[in-house]
Coordinates of C-alpha atoms in Angstrom, one line a residue:
T938 CA 89.0 85.1 29.4
K939 CA 87.6 88.3 30.7
T940 CA 89.0 89.4 34.1
I941 CA 86.7 89.3 37.0
S942 CA 87.1 91.3 40.2
K943 CA 85.4 91.1 43.5
C944 CA 84.2 93.8 45.8
Y945 CA 82.2 94.1 49.0
V946 CA 79.5 96.6 49.6
Q947 CA 78.1 97.4 53.0
V948 CA 74.3 97.5 52.6
T949 CA 72.0 99.2 55.2
G950 CA 68.2 99.3 55.4
M951 CA 67.5 95.6 54.5
T952 CA 64.8 94.3 56.7
C953 CA 64.0 90.8 55.3
A954 CA 64.7 88.2 52.7
S955 CA 62.6 89.9 50.1
C956 CA 65.0 92.9 50.3
V957 CA 67.9 90.5 49.6
A958 CA 66.1 89.0 46.6
N959 CA 65.2 92.4 45.3
I960 CA 68.8 93.6 45.3
E961 CA 70.1 90.3 43.8
R962 CA 67.4 90.2 41.2
N963 CA 67.9 93.8 40.0
L964 CA 71.7 93.8 40.0
R965 CA 72.0 90.5 38.1
R966 CA 70.3 92.2 35.1
E967 CA 73.0 94.9 35.0
D968 CA 75.9 94.7 32.5
G969 CA 79.2 93.8 33.7
I970 CA 78.0 92.2 36.9
H971 CA 78.8 88.5 37.0
S972 CA 77.3 87.4 40.3
I973 CA 76.0 88.9 43.5
L974 CA 75.5 87.4 47.0
V975 CA 73.9 89.4 49.8
A976 CA 74.1 88.4 53.5
L977 CA 71.1 89.9 55.4
M978 CA 72.5 89.8 58.9
A979 CA 76.0 90.9 58.1
G980 CA 74.5 93.6 55.8
K981 CA 77.1 92.8 53.2
A982 CA 76.9 92.2 49.5
E983 CA 79.7 90.3 47.7
V984 CA 79.8 91.3 44.0
R985 CA 81.9 89.8 41.2
Y986 CA 82.1 92.1 38.3
N987 CA 84.0 93.0 35.1
P988 CA 86.2 95.9 35.8
A989 CA 86.2 96.9 32.1
V990 CA 82.4 97.5 32.2
I991 CA 81.5 98.6 35.7
H992 CA 83.3 99.8 38.9
P993 CA 82.5 99.4 42.7
A994 CA 81.2 102.9 43.1
A995 CA 78.7 102.5 40.4
I996 CA 77.6 99.1 41.9
A997 CA 76.9 100.9 45.2
E998 CA 75.0 103.6 43.4
L999 CA 72.7 100.9 41.7
I1000 CA 72.0 99.5 45.2
R1001 CA 71.2 103.1 46.4
E1002 CA 68.7 103.6 43.6
L1003 CA 66.8 100.6 44.9
G1004 CA 66.3 102.5 48.1
F1005 CA 69.0 101.1 50.4
G1006 CA 72.1 102.7 51.9
A1007 CA 75.4 101.4 50.3
T1008 CA 79.0 102.0 50.7
V1009 CA 81.9 100.1 49.1
M1010 CA 84.0 98.3 51.7
E1011 CA 87.7 99.0 51.3
N1012 CA 89.2 95.9 52.9
S1013 CA 88.3 93.1 50.6
G1014 CA 90.1 90.7 53.0
E1015 CA 86.7 90.5 54.8
G1016 CA 85.5 87.7 52.5
D1017 CA 88.5 85.5 52.8
G1018 CA 87.9 82.1 54.5
I1019 CA 90.1 81.1 57.4
L1020 CA 90.9 77.5 58.2
E1021 CA 92.5 76.1 61.3
L1022 CA 93.7 72.5 60.9
V1023 CA 95.5 69.9 63.0
V1024 CA 98.1 68.2 60.9
R1025 CA 99.5 64.8 62.2
G1026 CA 102.6 63.0 60.9
M1027 CA 105.0 65.9 60.4
T1028 CA 108.4 65.1 61.7
C1029 CA 110.8 68.0 60.8
A1030 CA 111.0 71.4 59.3
S1031 CA 111.2 70.0 55.8
C1032 CA 107.7 68.5 56.3
V1033 CA 106.4 72.0 57.2
H1034 CA 108.1 73.6 54.2
K1035 CA 106.7 70.9 51.9
I1036 CA 103.1 71.4 53.2
E1037 CA 103.4 75.2 53.0
S1038 CA 105.0 75.5 49.5
T1039 CA 102.4 73.0 48.1
L1040 CA 99.5 74.9 49.5
M1041 CA 100.9 78.2 48.4
K1042 CA 101.0 76.9 44.8
T1043 CA 97.4 75.8 45.0
N1044 CA 95.0 78.1 43.3
G1045 CA 93.0 80.1 45.8
V1046 CA 95.2 79.7 48.8
L1047 CA 96.3 83.3 49.9
Y1048 CA 98.3 82.5 53.0
C1049 CA 99.4 79.5 54.9
S1050 CA 101.5 78.9 58.0
V1051 CA 102.2 75.6 59.6
A1052 CA 103.6 75.2 63.1
L1053 CA 105.6 72.0 63.8
A1054 CA 105.5 72.4 67.6
T1055 CA 101.7 72.6 68.0
N1056 CA 100.9 70.5 64.8
K1057 CA 98.6 73.3 63.6
A1058 CA 98.1 74.9 60.2
H1059 CA 96.5 78.3 59.7
I1060 CA 95.3 78.9 56.1
K1061 CA 93.6 81.8 54.4
Y1062 CA 91.8 81.1 51.2
D1063 CA 89.4 82.6 48.6
P1064 CA 86.0 80.8 49.1
E1065 CA 85.3 81.4 45.5
A1066 CA 88.2 79.3 44.2
I1067 CA 88.7 76.7 46.9
G1068 CA 87.2 75.3 50.1
P1069 CA 88.2 73.6 53.3
R1070 CA 87.7 70.0 51.9
D1071 CA 90.1 70.8 48.9
V1072 CA 92.8 72.1 51.3
I1073 CA 92.4 68.9 53.5
Q1074 CA 92.6 66.8 50.4
V1075 CA 95.9 68.6 49.3
I1076 CA 97.5 67.9 52.7
K1077 CA 96.2 64.2 52.6
D1078 CA 97.7 63.7 49.2
L1079 CA 101.1 64.7 50.6
G1080 CA 100.8 61.8 53.1
Y1081 CA 99.7 63.6 56.3
T1082 CA 96.5 63.1 58.3
T1083 CA 94.6 66.2 59.1
S1084 CA 91.4 67.3 60.8
L1085 CA 89.6 70.5 61.7
V1086 CA 90.3 72.2 65.0
K1087 CA 87.2 71.4 67.0
K1088 CA 85.3 74.5 67.8
D1089 CA 83.5 74.9 71.1
R1090 CA 79.9 74.8 70.1
S1091 CA 78.5 74.9 73.7
A1092 CA 79.2 78.7 74.3
S1093 CA 80.5 77.8 77.7
H1094 CA 82.5 81.1 77.8
L1095 CA 79.1 82.7 78.1
D1096 CA 78.1 80.9 81.2
H1097 CA 77.4 83.0 84.2
K1098 CA 76.1 80.3 86.5
Q1099 CA 79.1 80.3 88.8
E1100 CA 79.2 84.0 89.2
I1101 CA 75.5 84.1 89.8
R1102 CA 76.0 81.4 92.6
Q1103 CA 78.9 83.2 94.2
W1104 CA 77.2 86.7 94.3
K1105 CA 74.0 85.2 95.5
R1106 CA 75.8 83.4 98.3
S1107 CA 77.6 86.7 99.1
F1108 CA 74.3 88.6 99.2
V1109 CA 72.5 86.0 101.3
V1110 CA 75.3 85.9 103.9
S1111 CA 75.4 89.7 104.1
L1112 CA 71.7 90.0 104.3
V1113 CA 71.3 87.4 107.1
F1114 CA 73.7 89.4 109.3
C1115 CA 72.7 92.8 108.1
I1116 CA 69.1 92.6 109.2
P1117 CA 69.9 92.2 113.0
V1118 CA 72.4 95.0 112.7
M1119 CA 69.9 97.2 111.1
G1120 CA 67.4 96.3 113.8
L1121 CA 69.8 97.2 116.5
M1122 CA 70.6 100.5 114.8
I1123 CA 66.9 101.5 114.4
Y1124 CA 66.2 100.5 118.0
M1125 CA 69.1 102.7 119.1
M1126 CA 67.8 105.6 117.0
V1127 CA 64.3 105.3 118.4
M1128 CA 65.6 105.1 122.0
D1129 CA 67.8 108.1 121.3
S1130 CA 65.0 110.2 120.0
Q1131 CA 62.8 109.2 123.0
L1132 CA 65.6 110.2 125.4
S1133 CA 66.1 113.5 123.7
E1134 CA 62.4 114.2 123.9
A1135 CA 62.4 113.2 127.5
H1136 CA 65.3 115.5 128.0
A1137 CA 63.5 118.4 126.2
H1138 CA 60.4 117.9 128.4
H1139 CA 61.8 117.4 131.8
N1140 CA 65.0 119.5 131.5
M1141 CA 67.0 116.6 133.1
S1142 CA 70.6 117.2 134.1
S1143 CA 73.2 115.5 131.9
E1144 CA 74.0 113.1 134.9
E1145 CA 70.5 111.8 135.0
M1146 CA 70.6 111.7 131.2
E1147 CA 73.7 109.4 131.4
A1148 CA 71.9 107.2 134.0
L1149 CA 68.9 106.9 131.7
H1150 CA 71.2 106.1 128.7
S1151 CA 73.0 103.4 130.5
S1152 CA 69.9 101.8 131.7
M1153 CA 69.0 100.9 128.1
V1154 CA 69.6 97.2 127.6
L1155 CA 71.8 97.6 124.6
E1156 CA 74.0 100.1 126.3
Y1157 CA 74.6 97.7 129.2
Q1158 CA 78.3 97.0 129.6
L1159 CA 79.4 93.4 129.6
L1160 CA 82.9 94.5 130.3
P1161 CA 84.0 98.1 131.1
G1162 CA 84.0 99.8 127.7
L1163 CA 82.2 97.0 125.9
S1164 CA 78.5 97.4 125.5
V1165 CA 76.0 94.8 124.4
M1166 CA 75.3 96.8 121.3
N1167 CA 78.9 97.0 120.3
F1168 CA 79.6 93.4 121.1
L1169 CA 76.5 92.1 119.1
S1170 CA 77.5 94.4 116.1
F1171 CA 81.0 93.1 116.2
L1172 CA 79.9 89.4 116.3
L1173 CA 77.5 90.0 113.4
C1174 CA 80.0 92.0 111.4
V1175 CA 82.9 89.4 111.4
P1176 CA 81.2 86.7 109.2
V1177 CA 80.0 89.4 106.7
Q1178 CA 83.6 90.8 106.5
V1179 CA 84.9 87.3 105.8
F1180 CA 82.3 85.5 103.8
G1181 CA 80.3 88.4 102.3
G1182 CA 83.4 90.3 101.4
W1183 CA 85.6 87.3 100.2
H1184 CA 85.0 88.0 96.4
F1185 CA 85.5 91.8 96.8
Y1186 CA 88.9 91.2 98.5
I1187 CA 90.0 88.8 95.7
Q1188 CA 89.0 91.3 93.0
A1189 CA 90.4 94.3 94.9
S1190 CA 93.7 92.5 95.3
R1191 CA 93.9 91.7 91.5
A1192 CA 93.1 95.4 90.7
L1193 CA 95.8 96.7 93.0
R1194 CA 98.3 94.2 91.6
H1195 CA 97.8 95.8 88.2
S1196 CA 98.0 99.2 89.9
T1197 CA 94.5 100.2 89.0
A1198 CA 91.7 101.2 91.5
N1199 CA 88.2 100.0 90.8
M1200 CA 85.1 100.1 92.8
D1201 CA 86.0 96.8 94.6
V1202 CA 89.1 98.6 96.0
L1203 CA 86.9 101.4 97.4
V1204 CA 84.4 98.9 99.0
V1205 CA 87.2 96.9 100.5
L1206 CA 89.0 100.1 101.8
A1207 CA 85.8 101.5 103.3
T1208 CA 84.6 98.2 105.0
S1209 CA 88.1 97.2 106.2
I1210 CA 88.9 100.6 107.7
A1211 CA 85.5 100.9 109.3
F1212 CA 85.8 97.4 110.7
L1213 CA 89.4 97.8 111.9
Y1214 CA 88.8 101.3 113.3
S1215 CA 85.8 100.1 115.3
F1216 CA 87.6 97.1 116.6
V1217 CA 90.6 99.1 117.7
I1218 CA 88.4 101.8 119.3
L1219 CA 86.6 99.0 121.3
L1220 CA 89.9 97.6 122.5
V1221 CA 91.0 101.1 123.6
A1222 CA 87.7 101.7 125.3
M1223 CA 88.1 98.4 127.2
A1224 CA 91.6 99.2 128.1
E1225 CA 90.5 102.6 129.4
K1226 CA 87.5 101.0 131.2
A1227 CA 85.5 103.8 129.6
K1228 CA 82.1 104.7 131.1
V1229 CA 80.6 106.0 127.8
N1230 CA 80.4 103.5 125.0
P1231 CA 82.5 104.6 122.0
V1232 CA 80.9 105.3 118.6
T1233 CA 81.6 102.3 116.3
F1234 CA 81.0 101.7 112.6
F1235 CA 80.1 98.0 112.7
D1236 CA 76.9 98.6 111.0
T1237 CA 78.6 99.9 107.8
P1238 CA 80.2 96.7 106.3
P1239 CA 77.2 94.5 106.3
M1240 CA 74.9 97.2 104.8
L1241 CA 77.5 98.1 102.2
F1242 CA 78.0 94.5 101.2
V1243 CA 74.3 93.8 101.0
F1244 CA 73.7 96.7 98.5
I1245 CA 76.7 96.0 96.3
S1246 CA 76.5 92.2 96.2
L1247 CA 72.8 92.5 95.4
G1248 CA 73.7 94.7 92.5
R1249 CA 76.4 92.3 91.2
W1250 CA 74.0 89.4 91.6
L1251 CA 71.3 91.0 89.6
E1252 CA 73.8 92.1 86.9
H1253 CA 75.0 88.5 86.4
V1254 CA 71.5 87.2 86.4
A1255 CA 70.7 89.6 83.5
K1256 CA 73.9 88.6 81.7
G1257 CA 73.1 85.0 82.2
K1258 CA 69.7 85.4 80.5
T1259 CA 71.2 86.8 77.3
S1260 CA 73.9 84.1 77.4
E1261 CA 71.3 81.4 77.8
A1262 CA 69.4 82.7 74.7
L1263 CA 72.7 82.7 72.9
A1264 CA 73.6 79.2 74.0
R1265 CA 70.2 78.1 72.7
L1266 CA 70.8 79.7 69.3
I1267 CA 74.2 78.1 69.0
S1268 CA 72.6 74.7 69.8
L1269 CA 70.3 75.2 66.8
Q1270 CA 73.2 74.8 64.4
A1271 CA 73.4 71.5 62.5
T1272 CA 76.7 69.6 63.1
E1273 CA 76.7 67.4 60.0
A1274 CA 75.8 67.9 56.4
T1275 CA 75.1 65.4 53.6
I1276 CA 77.0 66.5 50.4
V1277 CA 75.9 65.0 47.1
T1278 CA 77.6 64.8 43.7
L1279 CA 75.2 65.4 40.8
G1280 CA 75.6 64.0 37.3
P1281 CA 73.9 65.3 34.1
D1282 CA 70.2 66.0 34.6
N1283 CA 70.6 66.3 38.5
I1284 CA 71.1 62.5 38.9
L1285 CA 72.6 61.6 42.3
L1286 CA 76.0 60.0 41.8
S1287 CA 77.2 59.8 45.4
E1288 CA 76.6 61.3 48.8
E1289 CA 78.7 61.6 51.9
Q1290 CA 78.4 62.9 55.5
V1291 CA 80.7 65.6 56.4
D1292 CA 81.3 68.0 59.3
V1293 CA 79.3 71.2 58.7
D1294 CA 82.5 73.3 58.8
L1295 CA 83.7 71.4 55.7
V1296 CA 80.8 72.5 53.5
Q1297 CA 82.1 74.8 50.8
R1298 CA 80.3 77.5 48.9
G1299 CA 78.7 76.0 45.8
D1300 CA 78.4 72.5 47.4
V1301 CA 75.1 70.7 46.8
V1302 CA 73.6 69.6 50.1
K1303 CA 70.8 67.2 50.5
V1304 CA 68.3 67.9 53.3
V1305 CA 65.9 65.1 54.3
P1306 CA 62.4 65.7 55.8
G1307 CA 62.8 66.5 59.5
G1308 CA 66.4 67.6 58.9
K1309 CA 68.0 70.9 59.7
F1310 CA 69.5 73.1 57.1
P1311 CA 73.3 73.1 57.8
V1312 CA 74.0 76.2 55.7
D1313 CA 72.3 79.1 54.0
G1314 CA 71.6 78.3 50.4
R1315 CA 69.3 78.3 47.4
V1316 CA 67.0 75.4 46.5
I1317 CA 68.0 73.5 43.2
E1318 CA 65.5 70.7 43.3
G1319 CA 62.5 69.6 45.4
H1320 CA 59.5 71.2 47.0
S1321 CA 59.0 71.3 50.7
M1322 CA 57.6 73.3 53.7
V1323 CA 60.2 74.8 56.0
D1324 CA 59.8 75.9 59.6
E1325 CA 61.8 79.1 59.8
S1326 CA 60.4 80.3 63.1
L1327 CA 63.8 80.3 64.8
I1328 CA 65.0 83.2 62.6
T1329 CA 61.8 85.0 61.5
G1330 CA 59.4 84.1 64.4
E1331 CA 56.9 83.1 61.8
A1332 CA 54.8 80.1 63.1
M1333 CA 53.5 78.9 59.7
P1334 CA 55.9 76.8 57.6
V1335 CA 57.2 78.6 54.4
T1336 CA 56.9 76.9 51.0
K1337 CA 60.2 76.3 49.3
K1338 CA 60.7 75.6 45.5
P1339 CA 63.7 75.7 43.2
G1340 CA 65.2 79.2 43.5
S1341 CA 64.0 79.9 47.1
T1342 CA 66.6 80.8 49.8
V1343 CA 66.9 78.7 52.9
I1344 CA 68.4 79.7 56.2
A1345 CA 70.7 77.5 58.2
G1346 CA 69.2 76.0 61.4
S1347 CA 65.6 76.1 60.1
I1348 CA 63.9 72.8 59.9
N1349 CA 62.8 71.0 56.7
Q1350 CA 59.3 69.4 57.1
N1351 CA 57.9 67.2 54.4
G1352 CA 59.9 67.0 51.2
S1353 CA 63.5 66.2 50.4
L1354 CA 65.5 69.2 49.1
L1355 CA 68.7 69.7 47.2
I1356 CA 70.3 73.1 48.0
S1357 CA 73.3 74.9 46.7
A1358 CA 75.4 76.4 49.5
T1359 CA 75.7 80.2 49.4
H1360 CA 76.9 81.1 52.9
V1361 CA 78.9 78.7 54.9
G1362 CA 80.7 78.6 58.3
A1363 CA 80.8 82.1 59.9
D1364 CA 78.8 83.7 57.2
T1365 CA 75.5 81.9 57.8
T1366 CA 72.6 83.9 59.2
L1367 CA 72.7 82.0 62.4
S1368 CA 76.4 82.5 63.0
Q1369 CA 76.0 86.2 62.2
I1370 CA 73.2 86.5 64.8
V1371 CA 75.4 84.8 67.4
K1372 CA 78.2 87.1 66.5
L1373 CA 76.1 90.2 66.8
V1374 CA 74.7 89.1 70.3
E1375 CA 78.2 88.3 71.5
E1376 CA 79.5 91.7 70.3
A1377 CA 76.6 93.4 72.0
Q1378 CA 77.5 91.6 75.2
T1379 CA 81.2 92.4 75.1
S1380 CA 80.9 96.0 73.9
K1381 CA 80.2 98.7 76.3
A1382 CA 77.7 101.6 76.1
P1383 CA 79.6 104.9 75.7
I1384 CA 78.2 106.1 79.1
Q1385 CA 79.4 102.9 80.7
Q1386 CA 83.0 103.4 79.4
F1387 CA 82.8 107.0 80.7
A1388 CA 81.6 105.7 84.2
D1389 CA 84.5 103.1 84.2
K1390 CA 87.0 105.8 83.4
L1391 CA 85.5 108.1 86.1
S1392 CA 85.6 105.4 88.7
G1393 CA 89.3 105.0 87.9
Y1394 CA 89.8 108.6 89.1
F1395 CA 87.0 108.4 91.6
V1396 CA 88.6 105.8 94.0
P1397 CA 91.9 107.8 94.4
F1398 CA 89.9 111.0 94.7
I1399 CA 87.7 109.7 97.5
V1400 CA 90.7 108.2 99.4
A1401 CA 92.5 111.5 99.0
V1402 CA 89.4 113.5 100.2
S1403 CA 89.1 111.3 103.3
V1404 CA 92.8 111.7 104.1
V1405 CA 92.4 115.5 103.7
T1406 CA 89.4 115.2 106.1
L1407 CA 91.4 113.4 108.6
F1408 CA 94.3 115.9 108.6
A1409 CA 92.0 118.9 108.4
W1410 CA 90.1 118.0 111.6
I1411 CA 93.4 117.2 113.4
I1412 CA 94.7 120.6 112.6
I1413 CA 91.4 122.3 113.4
G1414 CA 91.2 120.4 116.7
F1415 CA 94.7 121.5 117.7
V1416 CA 94.0 125.1 116.7
D1417 CA 90.6 125.4 118.2
F1418 CA 89.4 122.6 120.4
E1419 CA 86.0 124.0 121.0
I1420 CA 84.8 123.3 117.4
V1421 CA 85.5 119.6 118.0
E1422 CA 83.9 119.6 121.3
K1423 CA 80.7 121.1 119.7
Y1424 CA 80.4 118.3 117.2
F1425 CA 81.8 115.4 119.0
L1426 CA 79.0 114.6 121.5
G1427 CA 79.2 112.1 124.3
Y1428 CA 82.9 111.8 124.5
N1429 CA 84.5 110.9 127.8
K1430 CA 85.7 114.0 129.6
S1431 CA 88.6 112.0 131.1
I1432 CA 90.3 111.4 127.8
A1433 CA 93.1 113.7 126.8
A1434 CA 92.2 116.4 124.3
A1435 CA 94.7 115.1 121.7
E1436 CA 93.0 111.7 121.6
V1437 CA 89.5 113.2 121.3
I1438 CA 90.6 115.2 118.3
I1439 CA 92.2 112.1 116.6
R1440 CA 89.1 110.0 117.3
F1441 CA 86.8 112.6 115.9
A1442 CA 89.1 113.1 112.9
F1443 CA 89.0 109.3 112.1
Q1444 CA 85.3 109.2 112.5
A1445 CA 84.8 112.1 110.0
S1446 CA 87.2 110.5 107.4
I1447 CA 85.7 107.0 107.7
T1448 CA 82.3 108.6 107.2
V1449 CA 83.5 110.1 103.9
L1450 CA 84.8 106.7 102.7
C1451 CA 81.7 104.8 103.7
I1452 CA 79.3 107.3 102.1
A1453 CA 81.2 107.4 98.9
C1454 CA 80.9 103.6 98.5
P1455 CA 77.4 102.8 97.6
C1456 CA 77.2 105.9 95.4
S1457 CA 75.2 105.5 92.3
L1458 CA 78.3 105.5 90.1
G1459 CA 79.8 102.5 91.9
L1460 CA 76.5 100.6 92.0
A1461 CA 75.7 101.2 88.3

């Protein structure tokens, strides 16, 4: 017998099934080529050839001459079938050895490992020589029961519903409390600008100015040092900090546990420090019975949480859309197949229903009108119209006659067909599309990886900068107090200079933290 080798060629530039047919038709004519099988979605051709007559590089060259890009793939292991089985009835290590040694002697099995503890067998095989049903039969003949490991066909790992819900809740909570805070802030700004205009026109003394200032409703002090404005802001800020920021806190704690710093850490740092500082400053002002209301940052956390939770919510909604499409795609796959045994002259001898994962290459599968094609294949007998719109988007049914290729998941319409399976399991067009979409979802764009890498340095950098700001202002203040006085307006003259400096330094450093938070890098 002449030896036959197998090689895989990566083919680029194929756009449709006619490209596939073109390559297959032309290469079959060549000397030394035994058979060729091209998978469109995977962009891969599997060629069996006679090494005495032709070699892989020449095969790739033949494909190139047809106008496609072609490179020989080195790792031929790509085409091996992998089978996961549950084996019942094993009692001891000798059972394991018996199964393994028998399978390894079987022609076409490349690797086999059986675990007694989990009752699982992992088998690699050459789909040309043997298939899953044969392997299962070998194990059954040894006296064990065996079945396929059930795959999760629902794509539940792609479900973003829960995340969408939680970020939406987070966003809504933050928004509800953020709007009044923003309202208060804008009101304060307008009043302040009016006051400064009044000041400019009437040249009022600063005492009269104070009097005017404190006559504003929001500046009215409920308790000494506690204005209506600050009290309301505090009340509105607490629920946001707890409910709006809940997920941020969880994720930040996880990141810190793994000693990494992500954007969540920065958000949590900025909001917590702003909140705690404002809270402490209020308590101090109340203890001092201060006449001038302290500058607080209660408006920062709600606004930050609104922006960022909105961003997260939209991101998960977008991801959910792709996942939904994927789940629909996966649901198009048939779960069962009818395998028939043909006698001479294509007479049906027997047929049996099997799980679609058990269909082997070369099996003859019967597809009745209205049925789905379980695998990719070629028609042997029968004429029919087939709805392939799920793959091609073509609304009109396509005529199929002996020799036509059919795609798994498409729907047979009016005639019964017998097809010979060419691509099964993970090699079918549909599985390849699902795989491509999944990979697209999990892989990151280079710019995104760069941004992630940057934000790893970004967080410690911002924290460092704000700490530097804090100490720089403290030093400046103690060296030259007038600079602080110039920038720190409306502080109480009765407070000790040291405290004024520390308060101002804190304000400056918190501002740095809070401004760095909703930066484009973090939001993106």
